[in-house]
Coordinates of C-alpha atoms in Angstrom, one line a residue:
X8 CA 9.3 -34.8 18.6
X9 CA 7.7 -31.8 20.4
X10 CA 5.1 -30.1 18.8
X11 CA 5.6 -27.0 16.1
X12 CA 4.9 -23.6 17.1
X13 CA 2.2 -22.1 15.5
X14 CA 1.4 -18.5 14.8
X15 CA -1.4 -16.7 12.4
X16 CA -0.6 -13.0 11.3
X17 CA -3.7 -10.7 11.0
X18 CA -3.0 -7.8 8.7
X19 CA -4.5 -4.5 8.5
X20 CA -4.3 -1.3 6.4
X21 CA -1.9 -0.9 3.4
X22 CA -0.4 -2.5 1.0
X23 CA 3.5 -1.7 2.8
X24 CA 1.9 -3.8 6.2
X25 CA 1.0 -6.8 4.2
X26 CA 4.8 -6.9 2.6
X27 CA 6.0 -6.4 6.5
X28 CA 3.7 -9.1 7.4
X29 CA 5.5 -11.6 4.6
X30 CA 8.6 -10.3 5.7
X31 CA 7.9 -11.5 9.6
X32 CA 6.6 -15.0 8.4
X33 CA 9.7 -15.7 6.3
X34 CA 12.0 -15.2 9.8
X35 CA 9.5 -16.9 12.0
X36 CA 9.3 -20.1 9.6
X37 CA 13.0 -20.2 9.1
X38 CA 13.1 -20.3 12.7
X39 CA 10.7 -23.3 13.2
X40 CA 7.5 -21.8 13.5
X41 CA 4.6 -23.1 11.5
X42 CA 2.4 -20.5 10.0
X43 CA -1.5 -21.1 9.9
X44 CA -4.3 -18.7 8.4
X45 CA -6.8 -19.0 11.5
X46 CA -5.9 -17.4 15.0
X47 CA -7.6 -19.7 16.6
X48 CA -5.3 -22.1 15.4
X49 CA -2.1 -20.4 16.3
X50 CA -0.4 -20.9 19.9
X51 CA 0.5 -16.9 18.8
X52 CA -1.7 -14.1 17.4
X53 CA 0.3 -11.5 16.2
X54 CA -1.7 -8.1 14.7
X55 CA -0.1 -6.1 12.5
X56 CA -2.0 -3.0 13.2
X57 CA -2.1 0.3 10.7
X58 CA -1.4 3.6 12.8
X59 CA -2.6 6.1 9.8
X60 CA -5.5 7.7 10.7
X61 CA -8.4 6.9 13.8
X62 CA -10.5 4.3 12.2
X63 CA -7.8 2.4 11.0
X64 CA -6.6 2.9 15.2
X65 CA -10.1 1.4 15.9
X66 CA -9.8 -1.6 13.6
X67 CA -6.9 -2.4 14.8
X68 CA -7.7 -2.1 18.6
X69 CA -10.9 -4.5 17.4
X70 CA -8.5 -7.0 15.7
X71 CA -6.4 -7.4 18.8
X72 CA -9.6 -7.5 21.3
X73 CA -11.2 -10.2 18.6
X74 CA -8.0 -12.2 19.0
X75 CA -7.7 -11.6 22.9
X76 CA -11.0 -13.4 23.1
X77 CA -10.0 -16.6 21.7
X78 CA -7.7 -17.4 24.5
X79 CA -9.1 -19.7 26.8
X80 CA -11.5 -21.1 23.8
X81 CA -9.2 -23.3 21.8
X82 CA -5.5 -23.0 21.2
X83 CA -4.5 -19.3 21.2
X84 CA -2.0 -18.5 24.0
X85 CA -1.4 -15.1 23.4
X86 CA -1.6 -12.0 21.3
X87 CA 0.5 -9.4 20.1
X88 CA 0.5 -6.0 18.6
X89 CA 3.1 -5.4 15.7
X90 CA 3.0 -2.5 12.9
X91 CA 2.2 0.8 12.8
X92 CA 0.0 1.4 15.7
X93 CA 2.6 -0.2 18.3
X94 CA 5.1 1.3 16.7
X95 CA 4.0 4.4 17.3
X96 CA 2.8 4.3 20.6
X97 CA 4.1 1.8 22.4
X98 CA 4.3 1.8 25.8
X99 CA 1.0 3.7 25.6
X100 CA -0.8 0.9 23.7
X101 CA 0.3 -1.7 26.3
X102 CA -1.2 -0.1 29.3
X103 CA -4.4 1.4 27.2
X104 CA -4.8 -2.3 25.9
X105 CA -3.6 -4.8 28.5
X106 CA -5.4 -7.6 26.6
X107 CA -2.2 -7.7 24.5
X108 CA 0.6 -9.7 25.7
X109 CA 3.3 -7.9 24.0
X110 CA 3.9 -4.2 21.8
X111 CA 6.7 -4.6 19.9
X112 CA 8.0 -2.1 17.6
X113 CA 10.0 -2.3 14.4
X114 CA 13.5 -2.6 16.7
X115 CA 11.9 -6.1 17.7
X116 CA 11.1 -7.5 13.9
X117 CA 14.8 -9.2 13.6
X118 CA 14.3 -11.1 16.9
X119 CA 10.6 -11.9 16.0
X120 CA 11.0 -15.3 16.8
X121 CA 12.6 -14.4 20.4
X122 CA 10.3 -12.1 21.2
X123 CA 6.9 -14.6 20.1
X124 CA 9.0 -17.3 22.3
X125 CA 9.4 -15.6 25.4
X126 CA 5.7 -14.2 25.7
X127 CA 4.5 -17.5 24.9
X128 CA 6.4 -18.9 27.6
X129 CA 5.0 -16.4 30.1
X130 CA 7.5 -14.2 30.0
X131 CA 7.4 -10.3 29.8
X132 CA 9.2 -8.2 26.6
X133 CA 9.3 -4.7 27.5
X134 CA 7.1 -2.2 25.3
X135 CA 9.1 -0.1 23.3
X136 CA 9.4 3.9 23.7
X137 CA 8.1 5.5 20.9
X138 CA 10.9 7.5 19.1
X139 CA 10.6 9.7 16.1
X140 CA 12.8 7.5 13.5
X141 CA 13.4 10.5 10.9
X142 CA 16.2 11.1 13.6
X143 CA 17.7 7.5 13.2
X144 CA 19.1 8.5 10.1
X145 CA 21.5 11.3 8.3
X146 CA 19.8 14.5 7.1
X147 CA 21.7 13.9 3.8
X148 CA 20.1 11.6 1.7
X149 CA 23.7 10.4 0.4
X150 CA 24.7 8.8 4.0
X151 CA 21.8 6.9 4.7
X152 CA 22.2 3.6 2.7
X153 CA 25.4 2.7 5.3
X154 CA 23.7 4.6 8.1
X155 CA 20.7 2.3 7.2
X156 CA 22.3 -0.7 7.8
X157 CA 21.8 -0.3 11.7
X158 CA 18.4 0.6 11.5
X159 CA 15.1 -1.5 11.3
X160 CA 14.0 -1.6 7.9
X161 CA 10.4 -3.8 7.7
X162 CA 10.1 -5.1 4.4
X163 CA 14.1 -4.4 3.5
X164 CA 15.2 -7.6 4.8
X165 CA 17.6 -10.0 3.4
X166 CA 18.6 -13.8 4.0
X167 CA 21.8 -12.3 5.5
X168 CA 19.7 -10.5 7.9
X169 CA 18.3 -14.4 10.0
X170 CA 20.3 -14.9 13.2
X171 CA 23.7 -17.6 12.2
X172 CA 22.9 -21.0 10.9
X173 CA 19.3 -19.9 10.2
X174 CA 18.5 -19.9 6.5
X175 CA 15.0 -19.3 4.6
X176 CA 13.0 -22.2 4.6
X177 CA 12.6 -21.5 0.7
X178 CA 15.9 -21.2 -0.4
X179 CA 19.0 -19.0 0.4
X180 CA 18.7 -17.3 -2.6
X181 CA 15.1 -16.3 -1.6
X182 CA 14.3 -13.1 -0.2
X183 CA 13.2 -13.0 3.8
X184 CA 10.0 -13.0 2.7
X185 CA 7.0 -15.9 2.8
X186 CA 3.8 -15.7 1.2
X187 CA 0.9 -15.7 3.1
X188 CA -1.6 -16.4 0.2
X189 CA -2.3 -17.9 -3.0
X190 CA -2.8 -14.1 -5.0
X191 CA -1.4 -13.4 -8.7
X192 CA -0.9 -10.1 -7.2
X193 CA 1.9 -8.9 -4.8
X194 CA 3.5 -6.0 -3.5
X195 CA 7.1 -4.9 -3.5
X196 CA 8.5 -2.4 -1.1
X197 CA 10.5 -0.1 -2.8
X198 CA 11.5 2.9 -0.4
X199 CA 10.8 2.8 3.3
X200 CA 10.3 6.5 4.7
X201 CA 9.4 10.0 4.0
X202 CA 11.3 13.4 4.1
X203 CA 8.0 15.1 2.6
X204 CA 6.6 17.2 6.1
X205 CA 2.9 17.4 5.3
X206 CA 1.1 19.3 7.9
X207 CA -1.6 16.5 8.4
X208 CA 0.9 13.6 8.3
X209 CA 2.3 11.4 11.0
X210 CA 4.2 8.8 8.8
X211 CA 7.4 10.2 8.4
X212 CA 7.4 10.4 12.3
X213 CA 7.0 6.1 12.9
X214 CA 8.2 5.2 9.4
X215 CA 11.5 7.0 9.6
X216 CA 13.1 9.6 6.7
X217 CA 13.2 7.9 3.3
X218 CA 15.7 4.8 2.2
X219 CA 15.7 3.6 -1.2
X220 CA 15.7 -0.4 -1.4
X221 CA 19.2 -1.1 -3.7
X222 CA 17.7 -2.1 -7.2
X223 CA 19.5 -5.7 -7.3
X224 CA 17.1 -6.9 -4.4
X225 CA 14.0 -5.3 -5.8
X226 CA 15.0 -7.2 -9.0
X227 CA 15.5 -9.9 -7.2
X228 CA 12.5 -10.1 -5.1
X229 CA 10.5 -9.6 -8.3
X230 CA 11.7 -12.6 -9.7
X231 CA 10.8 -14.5 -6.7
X232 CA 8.0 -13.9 -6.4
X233 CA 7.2 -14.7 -10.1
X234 CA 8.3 -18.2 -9.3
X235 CA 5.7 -18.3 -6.9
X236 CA 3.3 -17.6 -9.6
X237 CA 2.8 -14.0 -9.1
X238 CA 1.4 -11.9 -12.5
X239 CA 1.4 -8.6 -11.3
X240 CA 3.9 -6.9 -8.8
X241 CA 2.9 -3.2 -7.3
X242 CA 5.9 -1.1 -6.2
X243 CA 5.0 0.4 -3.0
X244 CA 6.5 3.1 -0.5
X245 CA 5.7 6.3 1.2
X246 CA 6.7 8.0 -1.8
X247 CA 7.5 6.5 -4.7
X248 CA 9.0 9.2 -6.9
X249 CA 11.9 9.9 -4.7
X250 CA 13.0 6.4 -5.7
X251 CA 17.1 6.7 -6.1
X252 CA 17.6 10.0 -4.7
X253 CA 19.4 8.5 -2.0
X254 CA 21.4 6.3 -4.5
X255 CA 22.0 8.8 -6.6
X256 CA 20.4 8.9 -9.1
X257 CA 16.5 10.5 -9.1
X258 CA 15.9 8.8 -11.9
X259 CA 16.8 5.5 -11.2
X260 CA 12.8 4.4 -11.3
X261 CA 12.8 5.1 -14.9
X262 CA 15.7 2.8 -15.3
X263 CA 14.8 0.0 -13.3
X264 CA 11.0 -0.3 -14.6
X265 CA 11.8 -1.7 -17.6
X266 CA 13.9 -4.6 -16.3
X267 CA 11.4 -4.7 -13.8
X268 CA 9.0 -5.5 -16.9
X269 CA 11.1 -8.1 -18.6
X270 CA 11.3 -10.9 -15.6
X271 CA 9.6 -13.9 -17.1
X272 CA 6.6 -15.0 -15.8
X273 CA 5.7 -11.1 -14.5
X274 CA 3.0 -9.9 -16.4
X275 CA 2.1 -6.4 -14.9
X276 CA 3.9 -4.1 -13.1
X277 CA 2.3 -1.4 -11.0
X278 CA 3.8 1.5 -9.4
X279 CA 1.5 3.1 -6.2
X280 CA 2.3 6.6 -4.5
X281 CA 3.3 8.9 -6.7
X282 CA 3.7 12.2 -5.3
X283 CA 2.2 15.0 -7.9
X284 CA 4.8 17.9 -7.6
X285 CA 7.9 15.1 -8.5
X286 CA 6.6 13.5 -11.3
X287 CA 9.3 14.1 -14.3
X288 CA 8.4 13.9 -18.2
X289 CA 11.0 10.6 -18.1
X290 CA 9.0 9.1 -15.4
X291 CA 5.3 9.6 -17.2
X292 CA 7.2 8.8 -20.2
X293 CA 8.1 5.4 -19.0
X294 CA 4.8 4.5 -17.2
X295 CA 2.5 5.6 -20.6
X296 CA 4.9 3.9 -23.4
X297 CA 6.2 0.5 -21.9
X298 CA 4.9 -3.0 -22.3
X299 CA 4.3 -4.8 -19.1
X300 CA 4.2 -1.4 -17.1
X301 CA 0.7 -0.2 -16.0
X302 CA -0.5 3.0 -17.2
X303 CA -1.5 4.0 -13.5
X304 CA -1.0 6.8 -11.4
X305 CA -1.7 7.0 -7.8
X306 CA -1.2 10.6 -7.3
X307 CA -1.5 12.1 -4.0
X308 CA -3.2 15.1 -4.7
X309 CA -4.7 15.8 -1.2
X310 CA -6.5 19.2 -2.2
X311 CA -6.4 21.8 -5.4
X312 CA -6.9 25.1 -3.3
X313 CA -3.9 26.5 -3.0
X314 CA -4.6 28.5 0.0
X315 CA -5.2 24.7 2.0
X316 CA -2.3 23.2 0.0
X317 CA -0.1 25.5 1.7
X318 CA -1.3 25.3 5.1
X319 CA -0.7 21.4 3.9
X320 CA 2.9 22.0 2.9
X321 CA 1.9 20.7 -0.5
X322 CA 2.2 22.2 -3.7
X323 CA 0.1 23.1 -6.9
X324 CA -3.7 24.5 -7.4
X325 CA -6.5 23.2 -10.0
X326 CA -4.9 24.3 -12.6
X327 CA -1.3 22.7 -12.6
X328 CA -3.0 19.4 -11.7
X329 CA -5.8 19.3 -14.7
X330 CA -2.7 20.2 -16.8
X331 CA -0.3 17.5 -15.6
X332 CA -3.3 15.1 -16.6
X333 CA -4.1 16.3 -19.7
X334 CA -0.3 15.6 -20.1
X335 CA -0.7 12.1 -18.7
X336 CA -3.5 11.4 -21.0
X337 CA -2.2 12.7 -24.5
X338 CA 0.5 10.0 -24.1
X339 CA -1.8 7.0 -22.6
X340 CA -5.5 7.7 -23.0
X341 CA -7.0 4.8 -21.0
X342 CA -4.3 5.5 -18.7
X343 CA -6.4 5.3 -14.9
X344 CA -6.0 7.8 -12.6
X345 CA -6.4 7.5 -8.5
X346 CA -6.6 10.3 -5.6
X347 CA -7.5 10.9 -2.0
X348 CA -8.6 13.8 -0.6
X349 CA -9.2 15.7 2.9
X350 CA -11.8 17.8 3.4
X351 CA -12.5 20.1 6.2
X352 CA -9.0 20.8 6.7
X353 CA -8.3 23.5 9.0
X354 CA -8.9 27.3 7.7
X355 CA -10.8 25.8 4.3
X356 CA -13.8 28.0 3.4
X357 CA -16.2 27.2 1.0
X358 CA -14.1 29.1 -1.7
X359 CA -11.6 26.7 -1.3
X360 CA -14.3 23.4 -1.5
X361 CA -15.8 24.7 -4.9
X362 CA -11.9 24.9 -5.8
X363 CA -12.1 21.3 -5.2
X364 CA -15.3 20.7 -6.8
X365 CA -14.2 22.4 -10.0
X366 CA -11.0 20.2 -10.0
X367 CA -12.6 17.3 -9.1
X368 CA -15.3 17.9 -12.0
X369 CA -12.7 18.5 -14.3
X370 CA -9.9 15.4 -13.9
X371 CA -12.2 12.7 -14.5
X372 CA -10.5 10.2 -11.8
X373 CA -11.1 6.3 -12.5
X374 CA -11.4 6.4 -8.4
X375 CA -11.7 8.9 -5.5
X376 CA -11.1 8.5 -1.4
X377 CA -12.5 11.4 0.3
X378 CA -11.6 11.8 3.9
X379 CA -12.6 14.5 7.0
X380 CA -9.8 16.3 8.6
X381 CA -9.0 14.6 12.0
X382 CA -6.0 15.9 14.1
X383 CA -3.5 13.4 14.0
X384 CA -0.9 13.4 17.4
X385 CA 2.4 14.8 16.8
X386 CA 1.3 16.7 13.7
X387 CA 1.6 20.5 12.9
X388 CA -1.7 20.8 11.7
X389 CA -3.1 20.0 15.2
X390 CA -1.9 22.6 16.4
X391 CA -3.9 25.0 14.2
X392 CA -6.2 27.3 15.9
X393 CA -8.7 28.0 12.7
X394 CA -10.4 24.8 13.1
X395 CA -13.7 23.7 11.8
X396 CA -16.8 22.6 13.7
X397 CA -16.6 18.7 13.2
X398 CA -20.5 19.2 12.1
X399 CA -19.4 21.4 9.0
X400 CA -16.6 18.6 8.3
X401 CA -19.1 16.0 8.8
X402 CA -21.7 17.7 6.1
X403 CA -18.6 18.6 3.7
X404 CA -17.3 15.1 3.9
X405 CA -21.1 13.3 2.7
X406 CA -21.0 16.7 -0.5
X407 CA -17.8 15.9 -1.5
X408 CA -18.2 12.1 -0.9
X409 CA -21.9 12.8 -2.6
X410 CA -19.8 14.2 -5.9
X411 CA -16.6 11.8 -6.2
X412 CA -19.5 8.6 -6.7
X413 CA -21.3 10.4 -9.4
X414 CA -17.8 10.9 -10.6
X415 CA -16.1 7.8 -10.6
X416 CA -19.3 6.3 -11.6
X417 CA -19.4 8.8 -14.5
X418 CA -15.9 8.0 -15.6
X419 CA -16.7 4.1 -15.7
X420 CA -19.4 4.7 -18.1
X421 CA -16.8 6.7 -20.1
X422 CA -15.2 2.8 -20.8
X423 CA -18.1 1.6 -22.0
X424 CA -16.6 0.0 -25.3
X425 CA -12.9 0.4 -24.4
X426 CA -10.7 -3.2 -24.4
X427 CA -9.4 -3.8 -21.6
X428 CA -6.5 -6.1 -20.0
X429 CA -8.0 -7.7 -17.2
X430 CA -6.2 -9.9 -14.8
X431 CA -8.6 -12.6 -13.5
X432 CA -8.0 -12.9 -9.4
X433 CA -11.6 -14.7 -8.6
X434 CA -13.9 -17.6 -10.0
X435 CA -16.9 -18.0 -8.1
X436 CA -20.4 -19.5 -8.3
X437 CA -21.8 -17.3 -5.9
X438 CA -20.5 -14.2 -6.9
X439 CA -19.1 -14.7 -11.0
X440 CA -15.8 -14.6 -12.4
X441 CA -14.2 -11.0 -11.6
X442 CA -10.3 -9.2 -12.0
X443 CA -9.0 -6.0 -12.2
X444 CA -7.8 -4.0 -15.5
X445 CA -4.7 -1.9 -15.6
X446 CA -6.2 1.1 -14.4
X447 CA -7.4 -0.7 -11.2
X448 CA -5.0 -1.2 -8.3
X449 CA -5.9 -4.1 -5.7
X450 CA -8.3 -2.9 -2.8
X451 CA -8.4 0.8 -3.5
X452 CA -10.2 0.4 -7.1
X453 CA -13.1 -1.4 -8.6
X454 CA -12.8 -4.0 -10.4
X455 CA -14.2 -5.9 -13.9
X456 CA -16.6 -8.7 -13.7
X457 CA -16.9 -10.6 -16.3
X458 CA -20.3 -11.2 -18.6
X459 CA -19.0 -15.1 -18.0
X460 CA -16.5 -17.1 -16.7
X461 CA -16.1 -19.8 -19.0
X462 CA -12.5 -20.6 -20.1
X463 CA -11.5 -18.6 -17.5
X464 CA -8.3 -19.2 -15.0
X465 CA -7.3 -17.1 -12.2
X466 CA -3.6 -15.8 -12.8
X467 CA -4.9 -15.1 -16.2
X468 CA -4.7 -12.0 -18.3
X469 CA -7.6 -12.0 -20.5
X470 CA -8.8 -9.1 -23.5
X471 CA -12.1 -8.4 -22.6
X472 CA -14.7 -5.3 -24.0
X473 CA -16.5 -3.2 -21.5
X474 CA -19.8 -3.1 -22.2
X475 CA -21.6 -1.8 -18.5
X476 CA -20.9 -0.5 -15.4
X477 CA -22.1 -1.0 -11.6
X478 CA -20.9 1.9 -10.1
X479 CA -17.1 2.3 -10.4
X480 CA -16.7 -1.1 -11.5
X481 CA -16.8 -2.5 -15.3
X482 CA -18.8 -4.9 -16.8
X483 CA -16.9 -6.8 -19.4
X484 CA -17.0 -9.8 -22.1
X485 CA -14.3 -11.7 -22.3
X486 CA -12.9 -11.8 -26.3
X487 CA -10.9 -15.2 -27.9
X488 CA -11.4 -17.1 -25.2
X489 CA -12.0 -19.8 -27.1
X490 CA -9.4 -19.3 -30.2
X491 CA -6.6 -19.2 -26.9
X492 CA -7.8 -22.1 -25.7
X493 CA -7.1 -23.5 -29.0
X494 CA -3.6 -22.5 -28.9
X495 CA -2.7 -23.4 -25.7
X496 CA -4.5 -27.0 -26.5
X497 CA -2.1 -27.5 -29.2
X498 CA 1.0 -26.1 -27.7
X499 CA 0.6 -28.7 -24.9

């Protein structure tokens, strides 16, 4: 019997890649290829490389060099560049990088496992030609779930989607999806796609316009993946408060979060991107009042000077935003509150920073990512001629970043005696027993470590009372451990 085919996925940037990456290891293990953690175990390397911004470009070039220099040291054959970066640029990318066997783009994900053969055989797949994929589907919203059926969709796909007389190695009722670790926590892509035209953004260009997933296999998904032991699911996209419009209905979030929150074994439900100037009374509605549904909003707010959020193509000032919180937090006080932030964009003056400042002062944010205008290929904001030196975006950058730690740290302290919901993800003797609470999302936030990690069990959602800080993250003690344990003792 000739020996399996191995491959190891690398993943970097967001949340949407890692999904993608599950997505790819579900068709390449139907297809016979065994999946190992360690590159240098894998006859394949494949990267899936973030595009977003430059030093998520450099990781990614420094993932695919790290992986090009296992070849000829143990059992790594070849590498290859998936994801957002070789999307994007293609062809570019292959001669730039020749230490990469193959770029393939999105168009290549269904034949994965062709593609991964051919290079590994010492063949040559031609790098793709970067395309802008808003144009690969209608203007209207309304035509685009048939239309979308013909286009490539990472982290849509479906059983029905594997080539004839392949089915998932899990199941047929399983989505094409394969996890690639042990976590409580997984994501759920919920929309591919944006039709927002930010000045600053590329996205919309490599992801394509936006395409609602059809609720039956996000339901579906979910369920899944609470079979596999998974506690809390985050709903991810571009853009999640567009949700339905393509279906129909713009409300169709609203409706599906609370079936979302009934699946058995799904503990938490999290819903990331949520664009500021869409949110609806019935969506904040539905994210502060029901069981099982995080209080958490991810807003993209960007800026708060109007002057910038124009030249942005955004929408709102300082005032609008405070007030749409204040709204937020009458219903759900402990309800946590993200944002990210670019400074230095161009035309800002200082009038327009302390506009920041003040809103930043005032919105009390559980966390803050602050970020220096960069030009971005493609964009329209590159091509604005009332740029600033990069040495005044460099010193704005370290004030603001300077500010939003005080902040966040500030904000923690507020929680100091709040109970709190804390899903346990790590037990270590090194570093303690830590989780995250329902105003944390994974990666982005802090996190809760615990005073003690006895009776503790990761997967768990345990009660526990803040009573410190480090920073942005919580100190808490865990409450009734030992009454649960009791419980659970005797309902065994």
């Amino acid at each position: 019997m000739p020996e399996r085919r191995t491959v190891a996925l690398v993943t970097l940037g967001c949340a949407r890649n890692e999904v993608d990456s599950e997505e790819l290891a579900g068709r390449l293990e139907a297809d016979g290829w065994q999946l190992v953690e360690d590159a240098e175990e894998a006859d394949v390397a494949v990267v899936n490389t973030c595009g977003f911004v430059e030093a998520a470009k450099k990781d990614s070039v420094d993932a695919l060099l790290e992986a090009n220099d296992l070849k000829g040291h143990g059992r790594t054959q070849a590498v290859v560049a998936v994801g957002c970066m070789a999307e994007r640029y293609g062809k570019e990318l292959a001669e730039a990088l020749p230490e990469a066997d193959g770029v393939l783009g999105f168009d290549d994900y269904a034949d994965i496992s062709d593609r991964l053969q051919t290079i590994l055989n010492g063949g040559i797949h031609a790098s793709h030609t970067p395309r802008d994929r808003r144009k690969l589907l209608p203007i209207s919203p309304a035509e685009r779930q048939s239309a979308g059926e013909e286009v490539a969709l990472p982290g849509h796909g479906a059983p029905s989607d594997l080539p004839e007389g392949v089915a998932p190695v899990s199941g047929p009722r399983a989505p094409l999806r394969r996890r690639l670790d042990g976590s409580p926590v997984a994501s759920v892509k919920l929309a591919s796609g944006c039709d927002r035209r930010c000045s600053f953004c590329a996205i919309p260009s490599f992801r394509g316009s936006f395409i609602s997933r059809r609720p039956s296999d996000v339901l579906n998904e979910a369920r899944w993946l609470a079979e596999q032991g998974v506690k809390e699911v985050m709903l991810v996209s571009e853009n999640n408060t567009s949700y339905g419009k393509d279906l129909g209905d713009i409300r169709l979030l609203e409706t599906m979060l609370p079936e979302l929150a009934e699946i058995d074994g799904i503990e938490r439900v999290r819903v990331s991107y949520l664009q500021p100037a869409e949110m609806r009374p019935g969506l904040i509605d539905v994210l502060t009042s029901t069981p099982n549904i995080a209080p958490y909003f991810d807003l993209s707010f960007q800026h708060s000077a109007p002057d910038v959020l124009r030249s942005m193509r955004r929408f709102g000032d300082t005032d609008r935003f405070l007030e749409l919180l204040d709204t937020i937090r009458s219903k759900a006080p402990q309800a946590g509150v993200r944002s990210n932030f670019i400074v230095g964009f161009p035309g800002e003056s200082e009038a327009d920073l302390a506009e920041l400042e003040r809103f930043l002062t005032g919105a009390r944010l559980d966390a803050i990512g602050v970020f220096g205008y960069s030009d971005e290929d493609g964009t329209e904001a590159a091509t604005y001629e009332n740029k600033l030196d990069e040495d005044v975006v460099a010193e704005r950058l370290a004030r603001v970043s300077r500010l939003a730690e005080e902040l966040v740290a500030q904000r923690a302290e507020e929680r100091v005696g709040e109970t709190v919901h804390v899903l346990v993800e790590s037990l270590d003797d090194e570093d303690g027993a830590y989780g995250r609470a329902a105003h944390q999302a994974p990666e982005t936030d802090g996190q809760v470590l615990f005073t003690s990690g006895e009776g503790l069990t990761v997967g768990r959602i345990v009660e526990a009372k803040v009573v410190g800080t480090e920073g942005v993250d919580l100190v808490a003690e865990p409450l009734l451990l030992g009454s649960l344990a009791c419980t659970e003792e005797a309902a065994r």
